[in-house]
XYZ file of C-alpha atoms in Angstrom:
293
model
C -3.771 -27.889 -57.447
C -4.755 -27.904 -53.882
C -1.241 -30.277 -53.110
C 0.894 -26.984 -54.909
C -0.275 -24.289 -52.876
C 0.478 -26.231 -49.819
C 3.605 -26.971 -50.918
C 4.368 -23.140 -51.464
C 2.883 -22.388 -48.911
C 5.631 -24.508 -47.426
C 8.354 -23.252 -48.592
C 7.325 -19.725 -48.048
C 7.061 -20.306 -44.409
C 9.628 -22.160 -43.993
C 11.930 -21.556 -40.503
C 15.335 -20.147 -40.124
C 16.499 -23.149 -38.172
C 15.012 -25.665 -40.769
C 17.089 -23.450 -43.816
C 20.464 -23.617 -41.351
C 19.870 -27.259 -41.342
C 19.158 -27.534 -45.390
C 22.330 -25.645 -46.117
C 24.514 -27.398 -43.765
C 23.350 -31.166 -45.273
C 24.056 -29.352 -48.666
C 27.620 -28.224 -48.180
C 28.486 -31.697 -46.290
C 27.389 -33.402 -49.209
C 29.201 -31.152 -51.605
C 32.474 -31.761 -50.086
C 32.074 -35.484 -49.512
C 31.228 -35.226 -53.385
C 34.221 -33.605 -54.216
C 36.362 -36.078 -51.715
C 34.875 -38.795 -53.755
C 35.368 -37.502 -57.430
C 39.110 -36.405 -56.614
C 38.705 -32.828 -57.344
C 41.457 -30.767 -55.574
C 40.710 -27.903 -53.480
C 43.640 -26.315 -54.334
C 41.154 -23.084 -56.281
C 38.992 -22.676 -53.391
C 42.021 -22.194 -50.600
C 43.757 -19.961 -53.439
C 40.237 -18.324 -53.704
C 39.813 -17.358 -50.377
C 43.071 -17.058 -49.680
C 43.178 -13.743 -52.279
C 39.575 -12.678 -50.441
C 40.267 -13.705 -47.001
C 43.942 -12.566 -46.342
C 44.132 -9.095 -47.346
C 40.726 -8.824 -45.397
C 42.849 -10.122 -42.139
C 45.717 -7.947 -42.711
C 43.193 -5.032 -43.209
C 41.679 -5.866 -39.973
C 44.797 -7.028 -38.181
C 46.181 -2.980 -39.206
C 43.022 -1.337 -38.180
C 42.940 -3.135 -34.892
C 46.746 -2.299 -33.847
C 46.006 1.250 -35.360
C 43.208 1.751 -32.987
C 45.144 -0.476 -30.123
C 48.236 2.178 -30.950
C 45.589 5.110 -31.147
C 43.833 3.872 -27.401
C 47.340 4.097 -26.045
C 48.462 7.411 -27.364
C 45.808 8.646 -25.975
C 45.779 7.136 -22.242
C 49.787 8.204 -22.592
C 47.987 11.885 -23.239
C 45.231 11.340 -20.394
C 48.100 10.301 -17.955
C 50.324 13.278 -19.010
C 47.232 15.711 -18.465
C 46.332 14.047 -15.597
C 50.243 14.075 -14.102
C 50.879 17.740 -15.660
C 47.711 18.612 -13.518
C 48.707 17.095 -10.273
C 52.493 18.821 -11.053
C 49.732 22.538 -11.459
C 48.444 21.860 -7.956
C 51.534 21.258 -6.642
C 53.276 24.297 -8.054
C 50.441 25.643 -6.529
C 50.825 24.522 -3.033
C 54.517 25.372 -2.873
C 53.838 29.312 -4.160
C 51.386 29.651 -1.729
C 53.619 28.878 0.950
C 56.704 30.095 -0.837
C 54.317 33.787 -0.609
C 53.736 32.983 3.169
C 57.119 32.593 3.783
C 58.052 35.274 2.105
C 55.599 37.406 4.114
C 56.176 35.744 7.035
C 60.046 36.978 6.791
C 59.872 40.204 5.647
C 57.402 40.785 8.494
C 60.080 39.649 10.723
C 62.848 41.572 9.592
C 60.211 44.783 9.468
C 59.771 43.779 13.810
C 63.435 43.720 14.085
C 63.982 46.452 12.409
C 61.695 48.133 14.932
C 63.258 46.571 17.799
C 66.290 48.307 16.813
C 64.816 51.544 16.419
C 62.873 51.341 19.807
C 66.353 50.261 21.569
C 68.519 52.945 19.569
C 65.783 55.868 21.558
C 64.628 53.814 24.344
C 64.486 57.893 26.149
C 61.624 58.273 24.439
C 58.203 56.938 25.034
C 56.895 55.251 21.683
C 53.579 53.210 20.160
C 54.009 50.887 17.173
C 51.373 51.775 14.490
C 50.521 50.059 10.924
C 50.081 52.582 8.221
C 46.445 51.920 7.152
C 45.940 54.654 3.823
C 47.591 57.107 2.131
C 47.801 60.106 -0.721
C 47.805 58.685 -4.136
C 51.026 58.418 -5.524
C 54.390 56.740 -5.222
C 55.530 58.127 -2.006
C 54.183 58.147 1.525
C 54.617 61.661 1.534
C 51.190 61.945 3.704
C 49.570 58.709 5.200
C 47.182 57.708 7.867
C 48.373 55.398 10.488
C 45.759 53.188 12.803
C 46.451 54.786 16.208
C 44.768 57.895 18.024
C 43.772 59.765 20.740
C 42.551 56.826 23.147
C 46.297 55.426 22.069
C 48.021 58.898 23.557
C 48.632 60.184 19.775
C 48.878 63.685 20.026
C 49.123 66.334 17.315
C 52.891 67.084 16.843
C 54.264 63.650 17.919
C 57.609 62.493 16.086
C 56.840 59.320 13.928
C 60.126 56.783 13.048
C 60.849 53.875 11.411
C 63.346 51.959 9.394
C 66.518 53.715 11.035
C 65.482 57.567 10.866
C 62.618 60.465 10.892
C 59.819 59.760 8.979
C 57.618 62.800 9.610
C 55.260 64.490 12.147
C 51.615 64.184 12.934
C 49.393 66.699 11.874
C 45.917 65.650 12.815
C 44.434 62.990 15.320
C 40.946 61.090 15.345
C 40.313 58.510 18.406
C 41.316 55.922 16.479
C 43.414 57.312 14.017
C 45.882 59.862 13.185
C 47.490 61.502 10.247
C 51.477 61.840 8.978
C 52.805 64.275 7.536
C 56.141 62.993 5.885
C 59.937 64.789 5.801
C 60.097 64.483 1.980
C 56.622 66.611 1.610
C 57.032 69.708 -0.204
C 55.346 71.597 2.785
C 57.685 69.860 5.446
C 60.707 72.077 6.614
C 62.886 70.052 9.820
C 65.323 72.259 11.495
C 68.819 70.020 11.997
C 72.277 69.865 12.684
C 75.454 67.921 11.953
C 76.799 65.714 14.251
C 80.240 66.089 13.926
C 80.181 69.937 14.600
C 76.996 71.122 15.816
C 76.332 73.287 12.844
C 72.684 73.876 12.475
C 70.397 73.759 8.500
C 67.193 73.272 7.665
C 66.035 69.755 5.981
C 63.542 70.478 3.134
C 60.917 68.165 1.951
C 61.094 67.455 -2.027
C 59.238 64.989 -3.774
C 60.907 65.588 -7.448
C 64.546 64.490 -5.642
C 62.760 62.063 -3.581
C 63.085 59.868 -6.711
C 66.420 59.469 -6.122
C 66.152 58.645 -2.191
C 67.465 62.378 -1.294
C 66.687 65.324 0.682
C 67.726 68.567 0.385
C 69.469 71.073 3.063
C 69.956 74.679 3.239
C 71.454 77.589 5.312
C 74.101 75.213 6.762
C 76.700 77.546 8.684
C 79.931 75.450 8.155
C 82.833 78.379 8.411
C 85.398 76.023 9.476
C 84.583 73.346 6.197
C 84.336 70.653 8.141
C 81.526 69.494 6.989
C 81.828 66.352 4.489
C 80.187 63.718 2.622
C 79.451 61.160 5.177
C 78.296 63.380 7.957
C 75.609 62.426 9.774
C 72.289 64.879 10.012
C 69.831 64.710 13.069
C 67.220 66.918 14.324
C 68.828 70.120 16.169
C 68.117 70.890 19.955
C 66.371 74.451 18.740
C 63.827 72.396 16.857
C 59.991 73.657 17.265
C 58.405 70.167 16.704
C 60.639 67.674 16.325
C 62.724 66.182 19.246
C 66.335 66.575 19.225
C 68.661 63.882 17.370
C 66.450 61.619 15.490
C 68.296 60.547 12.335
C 67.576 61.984 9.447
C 70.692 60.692 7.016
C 74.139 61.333 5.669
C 75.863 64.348 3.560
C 75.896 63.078 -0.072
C 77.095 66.577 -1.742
C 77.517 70.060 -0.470
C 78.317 73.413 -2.511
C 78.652 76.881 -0.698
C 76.056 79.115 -1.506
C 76.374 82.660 -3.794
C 76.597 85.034 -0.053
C 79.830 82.536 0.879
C 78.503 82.346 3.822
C 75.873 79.078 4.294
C 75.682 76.027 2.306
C 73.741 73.604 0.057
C 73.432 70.346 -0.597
C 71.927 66.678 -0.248
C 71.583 63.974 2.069
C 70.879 59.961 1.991
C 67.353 58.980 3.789
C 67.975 55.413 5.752
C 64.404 55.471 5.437
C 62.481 53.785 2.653
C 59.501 56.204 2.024
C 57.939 54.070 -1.033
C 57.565 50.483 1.242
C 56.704 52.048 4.550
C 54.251 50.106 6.687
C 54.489 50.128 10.117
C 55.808 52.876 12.425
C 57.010 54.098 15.740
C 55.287 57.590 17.303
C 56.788 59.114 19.654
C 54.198 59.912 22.708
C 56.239 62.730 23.803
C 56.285 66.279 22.176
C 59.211 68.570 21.830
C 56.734 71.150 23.535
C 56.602 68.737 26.412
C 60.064 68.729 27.002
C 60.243 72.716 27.198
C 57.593 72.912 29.619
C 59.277 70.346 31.835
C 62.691 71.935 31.881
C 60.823 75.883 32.629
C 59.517 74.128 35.604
């Protein structure tokens, strides 16, 4: 009894290693047994040939499935990766596209002012950037960033583009504001320049809309005047300096007396983009004085 349990005990505790070495003896002698008797093995290659192969194709699918699936997505990684790069780049060239863009219409703005300052180099002028203005679509009243301690006056003549822009009506020591020609309030006395006759250009913010200004009490007995003509500030002007431009006839009808005219003008001057300015330092007031003494 004793020689049993030992024996069990034997086999219960018996080690992996020893088992590998059991089971490889028996399957050596099983198929030197089979060499021997002449037994074919012809069943066990078709046998795992029906377990074995359509496990290999399985696997063989599943791993060019996956090796198909890895490279779609590395294709997709790349494309995110290249379509990100192309983002940044798009970027880069916008940005400077914009500062380009900036950069030239900043230039043709300074030439633009060159011009003007040439076309009345009589008259003493400081540049000014518009820094504010009255809500709305028009710069029909805006603050500009030159005062006082810049020689901005109350009543100076303000420019830009290629014509009158308006008149200053109150200055600070570093700032002043602009009253605008196409303000409802504004009223510029003028004159053709083909004949001298004298009207009165009237500020209008409804025609405005349509880059117009209107003029009245134009004395034209003679007809002359036309579409075309040319309409600057008169000489008998209160506050504004004589011939600034302030545009061109665009339609004239005579009035129900027969006796004075109405009608529109062009503005050269763009009064929804304004942003910088010439002011004229001088005063029409100034010139009066000078010529009394």
């Amino acid at each position: 009894m004793k020689n049993l349990k030992k024996k069990f005990r034997f086999r219960i505790h018996l080690k992996s290693k020893h088992l590998l070495v059991i089971m490889t003896l028996f399957c050596g002698s099983t198929i030197v047994a089979t060499l021997a008797s002449g037994i074919t093995a012809a069943p066990f290659q078709e046998a795992a040939g029906a377990i074995i192969v359509p496990f290999e194709k399985s696997i063989t699918t599943i791993g060019v499935w996956l090796t198909d699936l890895n490279r779609a997505f590395k294709d997709k990684q790349d494309l995110v990766d290249e379509n990100k790069e192309l983002q940044n780049t798009v970027d880069t060239l916008t940005e400077q596209n914009n500062i380009l863009i900036q950069s030239q219409s900043e230039l043709t703005r300074l030439q633009e002012l060159y011009k003007l300052d040439e076309e009345y180099s009589d008259y003493p002028k400081i540049a000014a950037r518009i820094i504010s203005k009255d809500p709305g679509n028009w710069y029909d009243t805006f603050m500009i960033n030159k005062g006082s301690k810049d020689g901005i006056r109350v009543d100076n003549n303000v420019i830009a583009g290629k014509g009158l822009v308006g008149i200053v009506t109150e200055v600070g020591s570093n700032w002043a504001t602009v009253r605008s020609i196409i303000d409802d309030s504004s009223n510029v006395s003028a004159m053709t320049v083909g004949t001298d006759d004298t009207c009165v250009v009237e500020g209008d913010l409804e025609l405005i809309d349509e880059g117009k200004l209107r003029f009245t009490q134009l004395y034209d007995k003679e007809d002359k005047v036309t579409a075309g003509e040319r309409i600057v500030t008169s000489n008998i002007s209160e506050k504004y300096v004589e011939g600034l431009f302030i545009g061109y006839v665009s339609e004239i009808s005579l009035d129900s007396n027969n006796l004075t005219k109405t009608g529109t003008l062009v503005t050269p001057v763009d009064f929804q983009h304004l942003k910088d300015v010439f002011v004229i330092t001088v005063n029409k007031q100034d010139s009066i004085e000078e010529g009394e003494q």
